[in-house]
JSON list of C-alpha atoms in Angstrom, two decimals:
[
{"chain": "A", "resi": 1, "resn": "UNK", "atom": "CA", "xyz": [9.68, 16.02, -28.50]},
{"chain": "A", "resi": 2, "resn": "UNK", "atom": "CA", "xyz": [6.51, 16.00, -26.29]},
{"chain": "A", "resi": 3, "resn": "UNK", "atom": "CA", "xyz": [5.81, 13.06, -23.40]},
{"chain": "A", "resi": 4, "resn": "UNK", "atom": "CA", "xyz": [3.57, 10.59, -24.63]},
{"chain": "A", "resi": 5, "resn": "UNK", "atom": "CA", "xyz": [2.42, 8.76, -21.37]},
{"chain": "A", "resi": 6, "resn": "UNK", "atom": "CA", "xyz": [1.00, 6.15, -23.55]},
{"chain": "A", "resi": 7, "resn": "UNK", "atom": "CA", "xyz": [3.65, 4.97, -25.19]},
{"chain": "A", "resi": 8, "resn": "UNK", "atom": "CA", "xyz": [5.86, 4.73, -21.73]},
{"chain": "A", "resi": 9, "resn": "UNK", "atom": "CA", "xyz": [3.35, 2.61, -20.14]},
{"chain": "A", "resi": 10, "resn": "UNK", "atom": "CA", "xyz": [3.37, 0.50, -23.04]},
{"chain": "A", "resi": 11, "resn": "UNK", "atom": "CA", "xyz": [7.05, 0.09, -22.67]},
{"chain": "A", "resi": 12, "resn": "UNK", "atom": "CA", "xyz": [7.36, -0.65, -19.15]},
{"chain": "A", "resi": 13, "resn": "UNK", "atom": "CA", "xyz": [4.51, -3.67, -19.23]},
{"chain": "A", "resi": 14, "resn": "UNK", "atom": "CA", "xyz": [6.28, -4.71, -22.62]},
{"chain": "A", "resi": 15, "resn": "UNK", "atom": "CA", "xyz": [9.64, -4.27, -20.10]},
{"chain": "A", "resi": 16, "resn": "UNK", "atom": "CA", "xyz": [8.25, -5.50, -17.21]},
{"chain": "A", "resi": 17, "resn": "UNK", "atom": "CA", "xyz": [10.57, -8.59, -16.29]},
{"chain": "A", "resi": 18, "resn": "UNK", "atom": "CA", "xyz": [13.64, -6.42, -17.18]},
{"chain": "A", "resi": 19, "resn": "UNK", "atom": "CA", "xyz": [12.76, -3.74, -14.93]},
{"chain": "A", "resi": 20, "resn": "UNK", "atom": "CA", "xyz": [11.96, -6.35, -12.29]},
{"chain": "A", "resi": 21, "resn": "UNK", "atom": "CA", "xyz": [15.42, -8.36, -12.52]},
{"chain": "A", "resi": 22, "resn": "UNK", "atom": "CA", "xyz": [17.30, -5.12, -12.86]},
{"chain": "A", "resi": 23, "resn": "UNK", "atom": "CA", "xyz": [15.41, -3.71, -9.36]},
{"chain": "A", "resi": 24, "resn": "UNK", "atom": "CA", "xyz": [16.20, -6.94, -7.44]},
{"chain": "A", "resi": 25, "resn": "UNK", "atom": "CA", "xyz": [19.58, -6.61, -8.84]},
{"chain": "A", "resi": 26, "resn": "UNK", "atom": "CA", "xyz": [20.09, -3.36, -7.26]},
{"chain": "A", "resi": 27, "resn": "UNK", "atom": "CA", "xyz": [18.19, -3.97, -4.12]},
{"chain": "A", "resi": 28, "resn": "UNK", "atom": "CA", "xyz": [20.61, -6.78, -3.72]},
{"chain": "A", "resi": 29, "resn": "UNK", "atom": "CA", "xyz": [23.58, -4.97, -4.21]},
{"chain": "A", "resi": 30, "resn": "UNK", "atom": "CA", "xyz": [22.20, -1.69, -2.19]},
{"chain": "A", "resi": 31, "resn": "UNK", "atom": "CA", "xyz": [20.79, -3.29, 0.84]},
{"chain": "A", "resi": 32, "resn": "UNK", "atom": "CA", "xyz": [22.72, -1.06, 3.27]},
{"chain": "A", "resi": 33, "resn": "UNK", "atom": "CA", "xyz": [22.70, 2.10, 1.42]},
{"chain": "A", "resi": 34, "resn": "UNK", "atom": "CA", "xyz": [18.49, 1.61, 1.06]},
{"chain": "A", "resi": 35, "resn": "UNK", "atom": "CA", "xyz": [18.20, 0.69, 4.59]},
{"chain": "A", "resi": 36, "resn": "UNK", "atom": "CA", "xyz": [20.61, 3.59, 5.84]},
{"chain": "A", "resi": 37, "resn": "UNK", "atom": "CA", "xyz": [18.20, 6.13, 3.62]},
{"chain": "A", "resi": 38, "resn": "UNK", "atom": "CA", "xyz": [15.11, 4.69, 5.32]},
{"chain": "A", "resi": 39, "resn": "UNK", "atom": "CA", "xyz": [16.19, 5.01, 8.41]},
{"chain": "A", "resi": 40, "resn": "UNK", "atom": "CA", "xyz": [17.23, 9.03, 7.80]},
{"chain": "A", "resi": 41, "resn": "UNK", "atom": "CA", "xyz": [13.73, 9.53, 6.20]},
{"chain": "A", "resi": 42, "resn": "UNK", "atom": "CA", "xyz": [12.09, 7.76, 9.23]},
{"chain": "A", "resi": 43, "resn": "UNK", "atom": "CA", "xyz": [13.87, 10.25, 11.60]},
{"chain": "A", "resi": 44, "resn": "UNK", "atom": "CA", "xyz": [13.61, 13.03, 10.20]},
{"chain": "A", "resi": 45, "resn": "UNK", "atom": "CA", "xyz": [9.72, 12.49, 9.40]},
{"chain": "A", "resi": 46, "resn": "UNK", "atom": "CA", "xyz": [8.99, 10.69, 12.64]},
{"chain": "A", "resi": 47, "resn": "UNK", "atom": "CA", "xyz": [6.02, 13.13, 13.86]},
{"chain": "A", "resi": 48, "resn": "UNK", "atom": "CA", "xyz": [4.02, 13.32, 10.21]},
{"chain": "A", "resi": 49, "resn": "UNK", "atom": "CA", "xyz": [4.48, 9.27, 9.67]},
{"chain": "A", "resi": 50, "resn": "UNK", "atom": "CA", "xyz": [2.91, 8.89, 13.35]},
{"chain": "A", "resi": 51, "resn": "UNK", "atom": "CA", "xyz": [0.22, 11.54, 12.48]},
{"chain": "A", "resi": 52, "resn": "UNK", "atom": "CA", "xyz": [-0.53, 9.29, 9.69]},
{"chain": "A", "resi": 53, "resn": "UNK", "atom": "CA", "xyz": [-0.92, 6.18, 11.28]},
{"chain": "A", "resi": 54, "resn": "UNK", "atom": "CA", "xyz": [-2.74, 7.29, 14.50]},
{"chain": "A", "resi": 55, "resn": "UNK", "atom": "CA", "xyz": [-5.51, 8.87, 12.05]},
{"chain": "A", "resi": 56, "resn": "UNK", "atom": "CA", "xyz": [-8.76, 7.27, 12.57]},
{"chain": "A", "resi": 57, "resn": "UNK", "atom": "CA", "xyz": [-11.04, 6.48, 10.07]},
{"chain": "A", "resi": 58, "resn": "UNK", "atom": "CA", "xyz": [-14.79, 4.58, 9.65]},
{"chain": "A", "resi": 59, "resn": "UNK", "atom": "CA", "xyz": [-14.91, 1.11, 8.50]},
{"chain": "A", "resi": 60, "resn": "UNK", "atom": "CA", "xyz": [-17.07, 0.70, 4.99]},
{"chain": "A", "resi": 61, "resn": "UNK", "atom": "CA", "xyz": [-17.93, -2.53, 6.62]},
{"chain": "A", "resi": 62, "resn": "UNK", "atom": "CA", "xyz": [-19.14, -1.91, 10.02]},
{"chain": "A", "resi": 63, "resn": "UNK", "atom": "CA", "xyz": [-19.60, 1.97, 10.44]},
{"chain": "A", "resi": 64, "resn": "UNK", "atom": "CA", "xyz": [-16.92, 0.90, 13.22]},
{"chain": "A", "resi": 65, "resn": "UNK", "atom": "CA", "xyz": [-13.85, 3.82, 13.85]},
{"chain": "A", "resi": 66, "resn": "UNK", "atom": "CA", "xyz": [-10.47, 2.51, 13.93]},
{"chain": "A", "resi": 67, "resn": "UNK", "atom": "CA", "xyz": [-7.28, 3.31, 13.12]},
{"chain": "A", "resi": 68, "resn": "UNK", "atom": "CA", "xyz": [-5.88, 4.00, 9.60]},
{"chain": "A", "resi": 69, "resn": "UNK", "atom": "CA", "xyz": [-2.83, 1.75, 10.18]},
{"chain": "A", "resi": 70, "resn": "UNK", "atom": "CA", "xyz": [-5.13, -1.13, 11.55]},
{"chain": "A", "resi": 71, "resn": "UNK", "atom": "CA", "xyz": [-8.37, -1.04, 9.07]},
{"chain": "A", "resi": 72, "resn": "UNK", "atom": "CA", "xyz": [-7.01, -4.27, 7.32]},
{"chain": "A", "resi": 73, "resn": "UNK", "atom": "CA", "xyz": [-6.64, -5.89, 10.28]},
{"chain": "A", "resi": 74, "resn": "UNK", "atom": "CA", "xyz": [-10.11, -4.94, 11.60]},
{"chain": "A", "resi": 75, "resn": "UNK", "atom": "CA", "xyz": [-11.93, -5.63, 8.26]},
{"chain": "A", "resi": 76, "resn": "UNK", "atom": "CA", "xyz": [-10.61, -9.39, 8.69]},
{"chain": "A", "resi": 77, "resn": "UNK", "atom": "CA", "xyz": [-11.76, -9.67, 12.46]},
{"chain": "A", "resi": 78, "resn": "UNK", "atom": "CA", "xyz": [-15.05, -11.74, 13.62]},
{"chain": "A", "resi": 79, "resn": "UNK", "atom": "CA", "xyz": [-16.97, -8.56, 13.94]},
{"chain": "A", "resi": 80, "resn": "UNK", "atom": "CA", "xyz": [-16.49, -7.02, 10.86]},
{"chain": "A", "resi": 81, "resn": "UNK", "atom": "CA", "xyz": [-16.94, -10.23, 8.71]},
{"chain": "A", "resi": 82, "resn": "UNK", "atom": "CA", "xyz": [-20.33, -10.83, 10.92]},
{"chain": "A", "resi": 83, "resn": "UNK", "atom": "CA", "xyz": [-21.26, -7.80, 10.09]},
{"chain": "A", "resi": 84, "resn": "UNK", "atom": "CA", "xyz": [-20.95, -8.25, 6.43]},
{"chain": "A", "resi": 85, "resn": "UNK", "atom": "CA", "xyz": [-22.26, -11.62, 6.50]},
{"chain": "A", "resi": 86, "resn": "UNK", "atom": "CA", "xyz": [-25.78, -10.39, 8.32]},
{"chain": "A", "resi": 87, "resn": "UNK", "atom": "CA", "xyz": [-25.51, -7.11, 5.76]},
{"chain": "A", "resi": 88, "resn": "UNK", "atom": "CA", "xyz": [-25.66, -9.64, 2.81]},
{"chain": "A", "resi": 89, "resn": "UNK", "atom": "CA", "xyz": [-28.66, -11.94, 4.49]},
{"chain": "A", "resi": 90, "resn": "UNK", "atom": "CA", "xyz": [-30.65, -9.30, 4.95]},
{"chain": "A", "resi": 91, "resn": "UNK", "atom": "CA", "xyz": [-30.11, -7.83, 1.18]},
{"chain": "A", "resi": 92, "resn": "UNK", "atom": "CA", "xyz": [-30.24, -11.19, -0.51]},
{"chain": "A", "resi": 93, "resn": "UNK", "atom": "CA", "xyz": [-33.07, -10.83, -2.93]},
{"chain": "A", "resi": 94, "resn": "UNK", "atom": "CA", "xyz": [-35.08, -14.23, -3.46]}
]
């Protein structure tokens, strides 16, 4: 029998309050065995997770650089919304 990706996404959004109810069943029953395995994963990828968040990257916005782990952060700050604000005046077509 092949995989029919359609059909399984059809069955999970038909499924979806099972699936939710069963993962906040186990969540609640796991707590220290989830937290104990993110904690091992954290450690032993320490270096590439700070690589990741210490990437920088250029707001859409604002041309501005920041950093990857702070871009949502920045996109909601005075300057950026400014920016987008002026950005729309001056391309508002009357």
């Amino acid at each position: 029998m092949s995989y029919n990706s359609n059909y399984h996404k059809q069955y999970y959004k038909d499924n979806k309050e099972y699936y939710k109810e069963y993962q906040q069943k186990y969540y609640a029953e796991n707590v220290d065995k989830i937290a104990q395995k993110k904690k091992i994963y954290y450690e032993n990828n320490k270096e590439k997770i700070r690589q990741k968040q210490n990437e920088s990257i250029k707001c859409d916005v604002c041309n501005c650089v920041v950093f990857k782990r702070n871009l949502k952060r920045h996109q909601q700050s005075k300057k950026c919304i400014n920016y987008k604000f002026i950005d729309d005046l001056l391309n508002l077509k009357i």
